[in-house]
Each structure stands twice: as structure tokens, then as C-alpha cells.
Amino acid sequence: KRAMQNALHAKNKMGFVDGTLITPTKNFPKFQSWTKYNSMVISWIFNSLSRELHDSVAYADNAHDIWIVLEERFPQGNALRVQELKRDLATLTQQTKSVSFYYTNLKTLWDELQLYDPIPKCICGCTCGMAKAFIITRETEKIHQFLMGLNDVVTVVRSQILNMDPLPYLSKVYSMITNEEKYQTVASSRASIIEATTLEAKTNVPNSWVGSSNTRSKERCDHSKRIVHTKSRCFELLGYPTNWKGGSGRI
């Protein structure tokens, strides 16, 4: 219904279905013009209906009559739909989706809820600012709904926002959260790179650098025939250090 109403409003033909354009008499100067556009609107509505509904409106010659038939057959359960929308808003969470995707889903529900439960408008011309108060209340409600469904990785920024008095606009809150999401993504990517680089470095360490006792115990000097050192570290060939106290027979 909403899509059809938008299309009719866009073409300035809504008056043919809501009854504001009364069917003129045949001697009315623009009767032919009215008949032409009325038939056009009937065609639009008919083509948008499923086949099982065609018989119920096939013989109607007035767009307004078709609209009444459809409204009677599909009454608007506003209260039920409002409850469904509020339930969906209360249970919707980000989960594995991006903040942008999650926010878009929320906004879709908010926009539909606004159709069924619009903000009251002042008709008495008062200056108490009640209309503005309603808007602020609805905006604050949206902020809380948005923040409640976010993942825990933005807990710090979420707490900072809730500690602000007054709360920033919803657009500002969204901007702060998406900036934090970008920071978390970059930080996570950087940590993964560092971890991978460290692991690769450990994997490529030459075996000769690993000074385990088992490896050293198998070293054998070709000169002294001892197995505690190699020829490259043999003191008998290189000379004993000046502070050597072990004696020449122990190396």
C-alpha cells in the first residue's frame, strides 16, 4: 500500500483513490480528462495486484471504489505491526555484520515505525516546545537502541557516549562508532601481521644458533680429539686466555 501511495503522490494522482477528486457529471467540461486519468490509475492498481485479486475488482469503474475494496479486504493492523516493529528493534543486534549494515537495518525499522506511530504534531499553535521535546525523546530512544545492539568491542566508546550530557545527535553517535570500528579493524590487522612475522622469524632460525646441551655434547675437536669443543675453539691451537685457571689438560 505504501509503495502505491508514493507512486500516486509522485504522479499527483492520489486524489483519484482517496476520494478528494469526486467523480464529475458527464456534462462537466473536463469529464473526458477525468475519465482518462481515472482509467490510468485503475490500470496501475490492477497491474500491481496478484492474480487471485483481479476478479474482486475487475468490474469497478472508479479508482476510489477499488481502493475501498482493498482496504476492507486488507485492513491495517497498525497496533499489531507497531508491536512487531518494537519487538524487532529490541532484539536486533550487530552480531557478525558491520556497523553500517546493522544501522541500515535499524533505520529501516525506525522509518516504518514512524509511519504507524508518528510524532504528535501541535495544532493549537502553542509555544511550549512540546513538538521539539517529542523529537528529542524519539532521537534519544534511537540512540539507546543503536548502542544496545552493538558488539562489545566498542564498549569503551559506548561508555564515553553515554556519559555525555546532553547526548550527541544520532548522526554524531554513528560517526563515533564507525570511527572506532575502523580503528579496531586496523589494529587487528596490524597485530595479525606482527604475529605472522614473528612466527616466520622463529621458524627460519638456523639450527647452528640453537645452543642446546645435546648438540654441544656431540661436538668433537679434530686436533685434541676431545668432544667438548670443535677445532675452531681449541685453546691448544688458539692459545689459552690470560685468566685461564683450568690447566691445559682440561680443555
PDB file of C-alpha atoms in Angstrom:
ATOM      1  CA  LYS A   1       0.000   0.000   0.000  1.00  0.00           C
ATOM      2  CA  ARG A   2       2.717   2.449   0.950  1.00  0.00           C
ATOM      3  CA  ALA A   3       4.567   1.910  -2.323  1.00  0.00           C
ATOM      4  CA  MET A   4       1.374   2.523  -4.319  1.00  0.00           C
ATOM      5  CA  GLN A   5       0.618   5.686  -2.341  1.00  0.00           C
ATOM      6  CA  ASN A   6       4.115   7.012  -3.006  1.00  0.00           C
ATOM      7  CA  ALA A   7       3.737   6.303  -6.722  1.00  0.00           C
ATOM      8  CA  LEU A   8       0.348   8.044  -6.868  1.00  0.00           C
ATOM      9  CA  HIS A   9       1.638  11.045  -4.918  1.00  0.00           C
ATOM     10  CA  ALA A  10       4.609  11.300  -7.275  1.00  0.00           C
ATOM     11  CA  LYS A  11       2.264  11.411 -10.264  1.00  0.00           C
ATOM     12  CA  ASN A  12      -0.171  13.753  -8.475  1.00  0.00           C
ATOM     13  CA  LYS A  13      -2.962  11.176  -8.785  1.00  0.00           C
ATOM     14  CA  MET A  14      -3.641  10.336  -5.127  1.00  0.00           C
ATOM     15  CA  GLY A  15      -6.921  12.253  -5.274  1.00  0.00           C
ATOM     16  CA  PHE A  16      -8.414   9.555  -7.507  1.00  0.00           C
ATOM     17  CA  VAL A  17      -8.165   6.923  -4.756  1.00  0.00           C
ATOM     18  CA  ASP A  18      -8.610   8.880  -1.517  1.00  0.00           C
ATOM     19  CA  GLY A  19     -11.901  10.439  -2.636  1.00  0.00           C
ATOM     20  CA  THR A  20     -10.758  14.067  -2.770  1.00  0.00           C
ATOM     21  CA  LEU A  21     -11.420  14.126  -6.528  1.00  0.00           C
ATOM     22  CA  ILE A  22     -15.149  13.491  -6.774  1.00  0.00           C
ATOM     23  CA  THR A  23     -16.486  11.808  -9.897  1.00  0.00           C
ATOM     24  CA  PRO A  24     -17.788  14.652 -12.123  1.00  0.00           C
ATOM     25  CA  THR A  25     -21.003  14.612 -14.103  1.00  0.00           C
ATOM     26  CA  LYS A  26     -20.890  13.866 -17.818  1.00  0.00           C
ATOM     27  CA  ASN A  27     -21.633  17.480 -18.732  1.00  0.00           C
ATOM     28  CA  PHE A  28     -18.610  18.660 -16.744  1.00  0.00           C
ATOM     29  CA  PRO A  29     -16.127  20.361 -19.125  1.00  0.00           C
ATOM     30  CA  LYS A  30     -13.216  18.128 -18.052  1.00  0.00           C
ATOM     31  CA  PHE A  31     -15.171  14.909 -17.725  1.00  0.00           C
ATOM     32  CA  GLN A  32     -13.238  13.237 -20.554  1.00  0.00           C
ATOM     33  CA  SER A  33      -9.937  14.219 -18.997  1.00  0.00           C
ATOM     34  CA  TRP A  34     -11.013  12.888 -15.596  1.00  0.00           C
ATOM     35  CA  THR A  35     -12.170   9.608 -17.175  1.00  0.00           C
ATOM     36  CA  LYS A  36      -8.813   9.204 -18.900  1.00  0.00           C
ATOM     37  CA  TYR A  37      -6.755   9.613 -15.713  1.00  0.00           C
ATOM     38  CA  ASN A  38      -9.175   7.542 -13.642  1.00  0.00           C
ATOM     39  CA  SER A  39      -8.761   4.648 -16.078  1.00  0.00           C
ATOM     40  CA  MET A  40      -4.993   5.096 -15.916  1.00  0.00           C
ATOM     41  CA  VAL A  41      -4.991   4.825 -12.109  1.00  0.00           C
ATOM     42  CA  ILE A  42      -7.276   1.771 -12.254  1.00  0.00           C
ATOM     43  CA  SER A  43      -4.794   0.141 -14.624  1.00  0.00           C
ATOM     44  CA  TRP A  44      -1.866   0.871 -12.274  1.00  0.00           C
ATOM     45  CA  ILE A  45      -3.671  -0.634  -9.294  1.00  0.00           C
ATOM     46  CA  PHE A  46      -4.932  -3.649 -11.241  1.00  0.00           C
ATOM     47  CA  ASN A  47      -1.472  -4.493 -12.595  1.00  0.00           C
ATOM     48  CA  SER A  48       0.062  -4.291  -9.116  1.00  0.00           C
ATOM     49  CA  LEU A  49      -2.364  -6.857  -7.667  1.00  0.00           C
ATOM     50  CA  SER A  50      -1.859 -10.610  -7.580  1.00  0.00           C
ATOM     51  CA  ARG A  51      -3.998 -12.694  -9.948  1.00  0.00           C
ATOM     52  CA  GLU A  52      -6.309 -14.000  -7.218  1.00  0.00           C
ATOM     53  CA  LEU A  53      -7.442 -10.427  -6.500  1.00  0.00           C
ATOM     54  CA  HIS A  54      -8.260  -9.487 -10.075  1.00  0.00           C
ATOM     55  CA  ASP A  55     -11.814 -10.863 -10.005  1.00  0.00           C
ATOM     56  CA  SER A  56     -12.732  -8.809  -6.937  1.00  0.00           C
ATOM     57  CA  VAL A  57     -12.014  -5.510  -8.700  1.00  0.00           C
ATOM     58  CA  ALA A  58     -12.401  -6.430 -12.370  1.00  0.00           C
ATOM     59  CA  TYR A  59     -15.725  -4.617 -12.844  1.00  0.00           C
ATOM     60  CA  ALA A  60     -15.025  -1.478 -10.827  1.00  0.00           C
ATOM     61  CA  ASP A  61     -15.103   1.687 -12.921  1.00  0.00           C
ATOM     62  CA  ASN A  62     -13.798   4.045 -10.261  1.00  0.00           C
ATOM     63  CA  ALA A  63     -10.300   4.020  -8.729  1.00  0.00           C
ATOM     64  CA  HIS A  64     -11.695   5.156  -5.382  1.00  0.00           C
ATOM     65  CA  ASP A  65     -14.083   2.177  -5.251  1.00  0.00           C
ATOM     66  CA  ILE A  66     -11.200  -0.244  -5.890  1.00  0.00           C
ATOM     67  CA  TRP A  67      -9.207   1.365  -3.100  1.00  0.00           C
ATOM     68  CA  ILE A  68     -12.098   0.959  -0.648  1.00  0.00           C
ATOM     69  CA  VAL A  69     -12.497  -2.728  -1.578  1.00  0.00           C
ATOM     70  CA  LEU A  70      -8.799  -3.379  -0.990  1.00  0.00           C
ATOM     71  CA  GLU A  71      -8.781  -1.543   2.341  1.00  0.00           C
ATOM     72  CA  GLU A  72     -11.775  -3.576   3.525  1.00  0.00           C
ATOM     73  CA  ARG A  73     -10.166  -6.824   2.441  1.00  0.00           C
ATOM     74  CA  PHE A  74      -6.775  -5.989   3.936  1.00  0.00           C
ATOM     75  CA  PRO A  75      -7.461  -3.846   6.996  1.00  0.00           C
ATOM     76  CA  GLN A  76      -4.486  -2.098   8.539  1.00  0.00           C
ATOM     77  CA  GLY A  77      -3.489  -3.817  11.774  1.00  0.00           C
ATOM     78  CA  ASN A  78      -1.450  -0.858  12.993  1.00  0.00           C
ATOM     79  CA  ALA A  79      -1.277  -1.894  16.636  1.00  0.00           C
ATOM     80  CA  LEU A  80      -0.064  -5.382  15.756  1.00  0.00           C
ATOM     81  CA  ARG A  81       2.527  -4.075  13.311  1.00  0.00           C
ATOM     82  CA  VAL A  82       3.763  -1.476  15.809  1.00  0.00           C
ATOM     83  CA  GLN A  83       4.292  -4.239  18.351  1.00  0.00           C
ATOM     84  CA  GLU A  84       6.172  -6.342  15.785  1.00  0.00           C
ATOM     85  CA  LEU A  85       8.427  -3.430  14.875  1.00  0.00           C
ATOM     86  CA  LYS A  86       9.203  -2.607  18.501  1.00  0.00           C
ATOM     87  CA  ARG A  87       9.961  -6.263  19.191  1.00  0.00           C
ATOM     88  CA  ASP A  88      12.338  -6.379  16.217  1.00  0.00           C
ATOM     89  CA  LEU A  89      14.049  -3.203  17.394  1.00  0.00           C
ATOM     90  CA  ALA A  90      14.507  -4.635  20.890  1.00  0.00           C
ATOM     91  CA  THR A  91      16.065  -7.883  19.650  1.00  0.00           C
ATOM     92  CA  LEU A  92      18.139  -6.635  16.717  1.00  0.00           C
ATOM     93  CA  THR A  93      21.908  -6.881  17.324  1.00  0.00           C
ATOM     94  CA  GLN A  94      25.021  -6.351  15.225  1.00  0.00           C
ATOM     95  CA  GLN A  95      26.442  -9.890  15.551  1.00  0.00           C
ATOM     96  CA  THR A  96      28.885 -10.539  12.671  1.00  0.00           C
ATOM     97  CA  LYS A  97      27.662  -7.659  10.500  1.00  0.00           C
ATOM     98  CA  SER A  98      29.351  -4.309  10.024  1.00  0.00           C
ATOM     99  CA  VAL A  99      28.143  -1.258  11.925  1.00  0.00           C
ATOM    100  CA  SER A 100      26.861   0.206   8.654  1.00  0.00           C
ATOM    101  CA  PHE A 101      24.792  -2.888   7.844  1.00  0.00           C
ATOM    102  CA  TYR A 102      23.410  -3.052  11.386  1.00  0.00           C
ATOM    103  CA  TYR A 103      22.500   0.653  11.370  1.00  0.00           C
ATOM    104  CA  THR A 104      20.756   0.329   7.993  1.00  0.00           C
ATOM    105  CA  ASN A 105      18.556  -2.460   9.367  1.00  0.00           C
ATOM    106  CA  LEU A 106      17.701  -0.317  12.375  1.00  0.00           C
ATOM    107  CA  LYS A 107      16.835   2.683  10.214  1.00  0.00           C
ATOM    108  CA  THR A 108      14.509   0.578   8.070  1.00  0.00           C
ATOM    109  CA  LEU A 109      12.563  -0.404  11.189  1.00  0.00           C
ATOM    110  CA  TRP A 110      12.586   3.178  12.528  1.00  0.00           C
ATOM    111  CA  ASP A 111      11.225   4.571   9.259  1.00  0.00           C
ATOM    112  CA  GLU A 112       8.382   2.068   9.110  1.00  0.00           C
ATOM    113  CA  LEU A 113       7.538   2.631  12.770  1.00  0.00           C
ATOM    114  CA  GLN A 114       7.326   6.360  12.059  1.00  0.00           C
ATOM    115  CA  LEU A 115       4.561   5.635   9.518  1.00  0.00           C
ATOM    116  CA  TYR A 116       2.406   3.802  12.063  1.00  0.00           C
ATOM    117  CA  ASP A 117       3.406   5.738  15.167  1.00  0.00           C
ATOM    118  CA  PRO A 118       4.269   9.292  14.053  1.00  0.00           C
ATOM    119  CA  ILE A 119       5.430  12.034  16.380  1.00  0.00           C
ATOM    120  CA  PRO A 120       2.378  14.074  17.510  1.00  0.00           C
ATOM    121  CA  LYS A 121       2.039  17.469  15.863  1.00  0.00           C
ATOM    122  CA  CYS A 122       0.853  20.550  17.672  1.00  0.00           C
ATOM    123  CA  ILE A 123      -2.326  22.000  16.129  1.00  0.00           C
ATOM    124  CA  CYS A 124      -3.063  24.690  18.686  1.00  0.00           C
ATOM    125  CA  GLY A 125      -0.110  26.935  17.911  1.00  0.00           C
ATOM    126  CA  CYS A 126       1.363  26.755  21.424  1.00  0.00           C
ATOM    127  CA  THR A 127       4.893  27.897  22.186  1.00  0.00           C
ATOM    128  CA  CYS A 128       5.748  25.399  24.933  1.00  0.00           C
ATOM    129  CA  GLY A 129       8.133  23.458  22.694  1.00  0.00           C
ATOM    130  CA  MET A 130       6.311  20.162  23.108  1.00  0.00           C
ATOM    131  CA  ALA A 131       6.893  19.175  19.479  1.00  0.00           C
ATOM    132  CA  LYS A 132      10.649  19.615  19.889  1.00  0.00           C
ATOM    133  CA  ALA A 133      10.563  17.612  23.125  1.00  0.00           C
ATOM    134  CA  PHE A 134       8.860  14.720  21.327  1.00  0.00           C
ATOM    135  CA  ILE A 135      11.533  14.765  18.620  1.00  0.00           C
ATOM    136  CA  ILE A 136      14.357  14.754  21.194  1.00  0.00           C
ATOM    137  CA  THR A 137      12.726  11.872  23.068  1.00  0.00           C
ATOM    138  CA  ARG A 138      12.400   9.799  19.896  1.00  0.00           C
ATOM    139  CA  GLU A 139      16.012  10.617  18.940  1.00  0.00           C
ATOM    140  CA  THR A 140      17.289   9.568  22.380  1.00  0.00           C
ATOM    141  CA  GLU A 141      15.359   6.309  22.131  1.00  0.00           C
ATOM    142  CA  LYS A 142      17.031   5.561  18.798  1.00  0.00           C
ATOM    143  CA  ILE A 143      20.486   6.240  20.263  1.00  0.00           C
ATOM    144  CA  HIS A 144      19.916   3.749  23.077  1.00  0.00           C
ATOM    145  CA  GLN A 145      18.560   1.125  20.676  1.00  0.00           C
ATOM    146  CA  PHE A 146      21.587   1.574  18.411  1.00  0.00           C
ATOM    147  CA  LEU A 147      24.134   1.345  21.236  1.00  0.00           C
ATOM    148  CA  MET A 148      22.493  -1.648  22.945  1.00  0.00           C
ATOM    149  CA  GLY A 149      22.802  -3.862  19.869  1.00  0.00           C
ATOM    150  CA  LEU A 150      26.479  -3.166  19.174  1.00  0.00           C
ATOM    151  CA  ASN A 151      29.222  -5.719  19.808  1.00  0.00           C
ATOM    152  CA  ASP A 152      31.382  -5.472  22.929  1.00  0.00           C
ATOM    153  CA  VAL A 153      34.476  -4.307  21.009  1.00  0.00           C
ATOM    154  CA  VAL A 154      33.131  -0.741  21.170  1.00  0.00           C
ATOM    155  CA  THR A 155      32.362  -0.846  24.891  1.00  0.00           C
ATOM    156  CA  VAL A 156      34.798   1.971  25.729  1.00  0.00           C
ATOM    157  CA  VAL A 157      33.403   4.396  23.141  1.00  0.00           C
ATOM    158  CA  ARG A 158      29.846   3.408  24.030  1.00  0.00           C
ATOM    159  CA  SER A 159      30.502   4.275  27.678  1.00  0.00           C
ATOM    160  CA  GLN A 160      32.027   7.611  26.663  1.00  0.00           C
ATOM    161  CA  ILE A 161      28.922   8.467  24.641  1.00  0.00           C
ATOM    162  CA  LEU A 162      26.530   7.532  27.446  1.00  0.00           C
ATOM    163  CA  ASN A 163      28.494   9.723  29.870  1.00  0.00           C
ATOM    164  CA  MET A 164      27.947  12.787  27.668  1.00  0.00           C
ATOM    165  CA  ASP A 165      25.328  15.260  28.873  1.00  0.00           C
ATOM    166  CA  PRO A 166      23.414  16.007  26.791  1.00  0.00           C
ATOM    167  CA  LEU A 167      23.753  13.061  24.450  1.00  0.00           C
ATOM    168  CA  PRO A 168      25.080  13.947  20.979  1.00  0.00           C
ATOM    169  CA  TYR A 169      22.877  13.679  17.907  1.00  0.00           C
ATOM    170  CA  LEU A 170      22.341  10.223  16.442  1.00  0.00           C
ATOM    171  CA  SER A 171      24.446  11.120  13.396  1.00  0.00           C
ATOM    172  CA  LYS A 172      27.364  12.045  15.684  1.00  0.00           C
ATOM    173  CA  VAL A 173      26.978   8.818  17.668  1.00  0.00           C
ATOM    174  CA  TYR A 174      27.033   6.804  14.442  1.00  0.00           C
ATOM    175  CA  SER A 175      30.178   8.632  13.303  1.00  0.00           C
ATOM    176  CA  MET A 176      31.980   7.942  16.601  1.00  0.00           C
ATOM    177  CA  ILE A 177      31.114   4.250  16.489  1.00  0.00           C
ATOM    178  CA  THR A 178      32.170   3.775  12.855  1.00  0.00           C
ATOM    179  CA  ASN A 179      35.478   5.530  13.561  1.00  0.00           C
ATOM    180  CA  GLU A 180      36.089   3.118  16.442  1.00  0.00           C
ATOM    181  CA  GLU A 181      35.214   0.204  14.169  1.00  0.00           C
ATOM    182  CA  LYS A 182      37.815   1.371  11.624  1.00  0.00           C
ATOM    183  CA  TYR A 183      40.433   1.725  14.379  1.00  0.00           C
ATOM    184  CA  GLN A 184      39.688  -1.776  15.680  1.00  0.00           C
ATOM    185  CA  THR A 185      39.967  -3.205  12.167  1.00  0.00           C
ATOM    186  CA  VAL A 186      43.357  -1.555  11.556  1.00  0.00           C
ATOM    187  CA  ALA A 187      44.667  -2.606  14.986  1.00  0.00           C
ATOM    188  CA  SER A 188      43.563  -6.196  14.458  1.00  0.00           C
ATOM    189  CA  SER A 189      45.175  -6.301  11.020  1.00  0.00           C
ATOM    190  CA  ARG A 190      48.437  -4.881  12.394  1.00  0.00           C
ATOM    191  CA  ALA A 191      48.511  -7.428  15.226  1.00  0.00           C
ATOM    192  CA  SER A 192      47.983 -10.264  12.750  1.00  0.00           C
ATOM    193  CA  ILE A 193      50.890  -9.052  10.607  1.00  0.00           C
ATOM    194  CA  ILE A 194      53.225  -8.803  13.618  1.00  0.00           C
ATOM    195  CA  GLU A 195      52.237 -12.274  14.810  1.00  0.00           C
ATOM    196  CA  ALA A 196      52.797 -13.778  11.372  1.00  0.00           C
ATOM    197  CA  THR A 197      56.192 -12.055  11.028  1.00  0.00           C
ATOM    198  CA  THR A 198      57.323 -13.265  14.467  1.00  0.00           C
ATOM    199  CA  LEU A 199      56.266 -16.828  13.718  1.00  0.00           C
ATOM    200  CA  GLU A 200      58.120 -16.775  10.405  1.00  0.00           C
ATOM    201  CA  ALA A 201      61.268 -15.441  12.070  1.00  0.00           C
ATOM    202  CA  LYS A 202      61.190 -18.209  14.685  1.00  0.00           C
ATOM    203  CA  THR A 203      60.647 -20.843  12.022  1.00  0.00           C
ATOM    204  CA  ASN A 204      63.653 -19.673   9.991  1.00  0.00           C
ATOM    205  CA  VAL A 205      66.207 -19.622  12.873  1.00  0.00           C
ATOM    206  CA  PRO A 206      69.324 -21.646  11.760  1.00  0.00           C
ATOM    207  CA  ASN A 207      69.970 -24.807  13.750  1.00  0.00           C
ATOM    208  CA  SER A 208      73.538 -23.666  14.470  1.00  0.00           C
ATOM    209  CA  TRP A 209      72.096 -20.802  16.567  1.00  0.00           C
ATOM    210  CA  VAL A 210      70.328 -23.167  18.922  1.00  0.00           C
ATOM    211  CA  GLY A 211      72.786 -23.916  21.695  1.00  0.00           C
ATOM    212  CA  SER A 212      71.202 -26.968  23.225  1.00  0.00           C
ATOM    213  CA  SER A 213      73.289 -29.182  25.514  1.00  0.00           C
ATOM    214  CA  ASN A 214      72.632 -32.232  23.348  1.00  0.00           C
ATOM    215  CA  THR A 215      74.085 -30.544  20.264  1.00  0.00           C
ATOM    216  CA  ARG A 216      77.151 -29.205  22.076  1.00  0.00           C
ATOM    217  CA  SER A 217      77.876 -32.574  23.660  1.00  0.00           C
ATOM    218  CA  LYS A 218      78.349 -34.090  20.191  1.00  0.00           C
ATOM    219  CA  GLU A 219      80.984 -31.548  19.064  1.00  0.00           C
ATOM    220  CA  ARG A 220      84.486 -33.099  18.560  1.00  0.00           C
ATOM    221  CA  CYS A 221      87.822 -31.367  18.060  1.00  0.00           C
ATOM    222  CA  ASP A 222      89.881 -32.816  15.203  1.00  0.00           C
ATOM    223  CA  HIS A 223      93.114 -31.648  16.908  1.00  0.00           C
ATOM    224  CA  SER A 224      92.755 -32.649  20.560  1.00  0.00           C
ATOM    225  CA  LYS A 225      90.225 -35.418  19.872  1.00  0.00           C
ATOM    226  CA  ARG A 226      88.055 -34.071  22.668  1.00  0.00           C
ATOM    227  CA  ILE A 227      84.262 -33.897  22.307  1.00  0.00           C
ATOM    228  CA  VAL A 228      83.646 -30.789  24.400  1.00  0.00           C
ATOM    229  CA  HIS A 229      84.646 -28.340  21.675  1.00  0.00           C
ATOM    230  CA  THR A 230      85.458 -28.020  17.991  1.00  0.00           C
ATOM    231  CA  LYS A 231      88.780 -27.256  16.345  1.00  0.00           C
ATOM    232  CA  SER A 232      87.735 -23.633  15.811  1.00  0.00           C
ATOM    233  CA  ARG A 233      87.526 -23.206  19.604  1.00  0.00           C
ATOM    234  CA  CYS A 234      90.515 -25.327  20.644  1.00  0.00           C
ATOM    235  CA  PHE A 235      92.717 -23.472  23.138  1.00  0.00           C
ATOM    236  CA  GLU A 236      95.706 -25.712  22.279  1.00  0.00           C
ATOM    237  CA  LEU A 237      95.692 -24.144  18.823  1.00  0.00           C
ATOM    238  CA  LEU A 238      94.428 -20.679  19.672  1.00  0.00           C
ATOM    239  CA  GLY A 239      96.236 -20.232  22.960  1.00  0.00           C
ATOM    240  CA  TYR A 240      94.881 -20.150  26.477  1.00  0.00           C
ATOM    241  CA  PRO A 241      93.271 -16.970  27.823  1.00  0.00           C
ATOM    242  CA  THR A 242      95.368 -14.981  30.328  1.00  0.00           C
ATOM    243  CA  ASN A 243      92.797 -15.621  33.052  1.00  0.00           C
ATOM    244  CA  TRP A 244      92.546 -19.355  32.324  1.00  0.00           C
ATOM    245  CA  LYS A 245      92.675 -21.413  35.563  1.00  0.00           C
ATOM    246  CA  GLY A 246      91.640 -24.807  34.351  1.00  0.00           C
ATOM    247  CA  GLY A 247      95.018 -26.078  33.173  1.00  0.00           C
ATOM    248  CA  SER A 248      95.970 -27.217  29.720  1.00  0.00           C
ATOM    249  CA  GLY A 249      94.829 -30.734  30.357  1.00  0.00           C
ATOM    250  CA  ARG A 250      91.215 -29.887  30.929  1.00  0.00           C
ATOM    251  CA  ILE A 251      90.264 -28.454  27.614  1.00  0.00           C
TER     252      ILE A 251
END
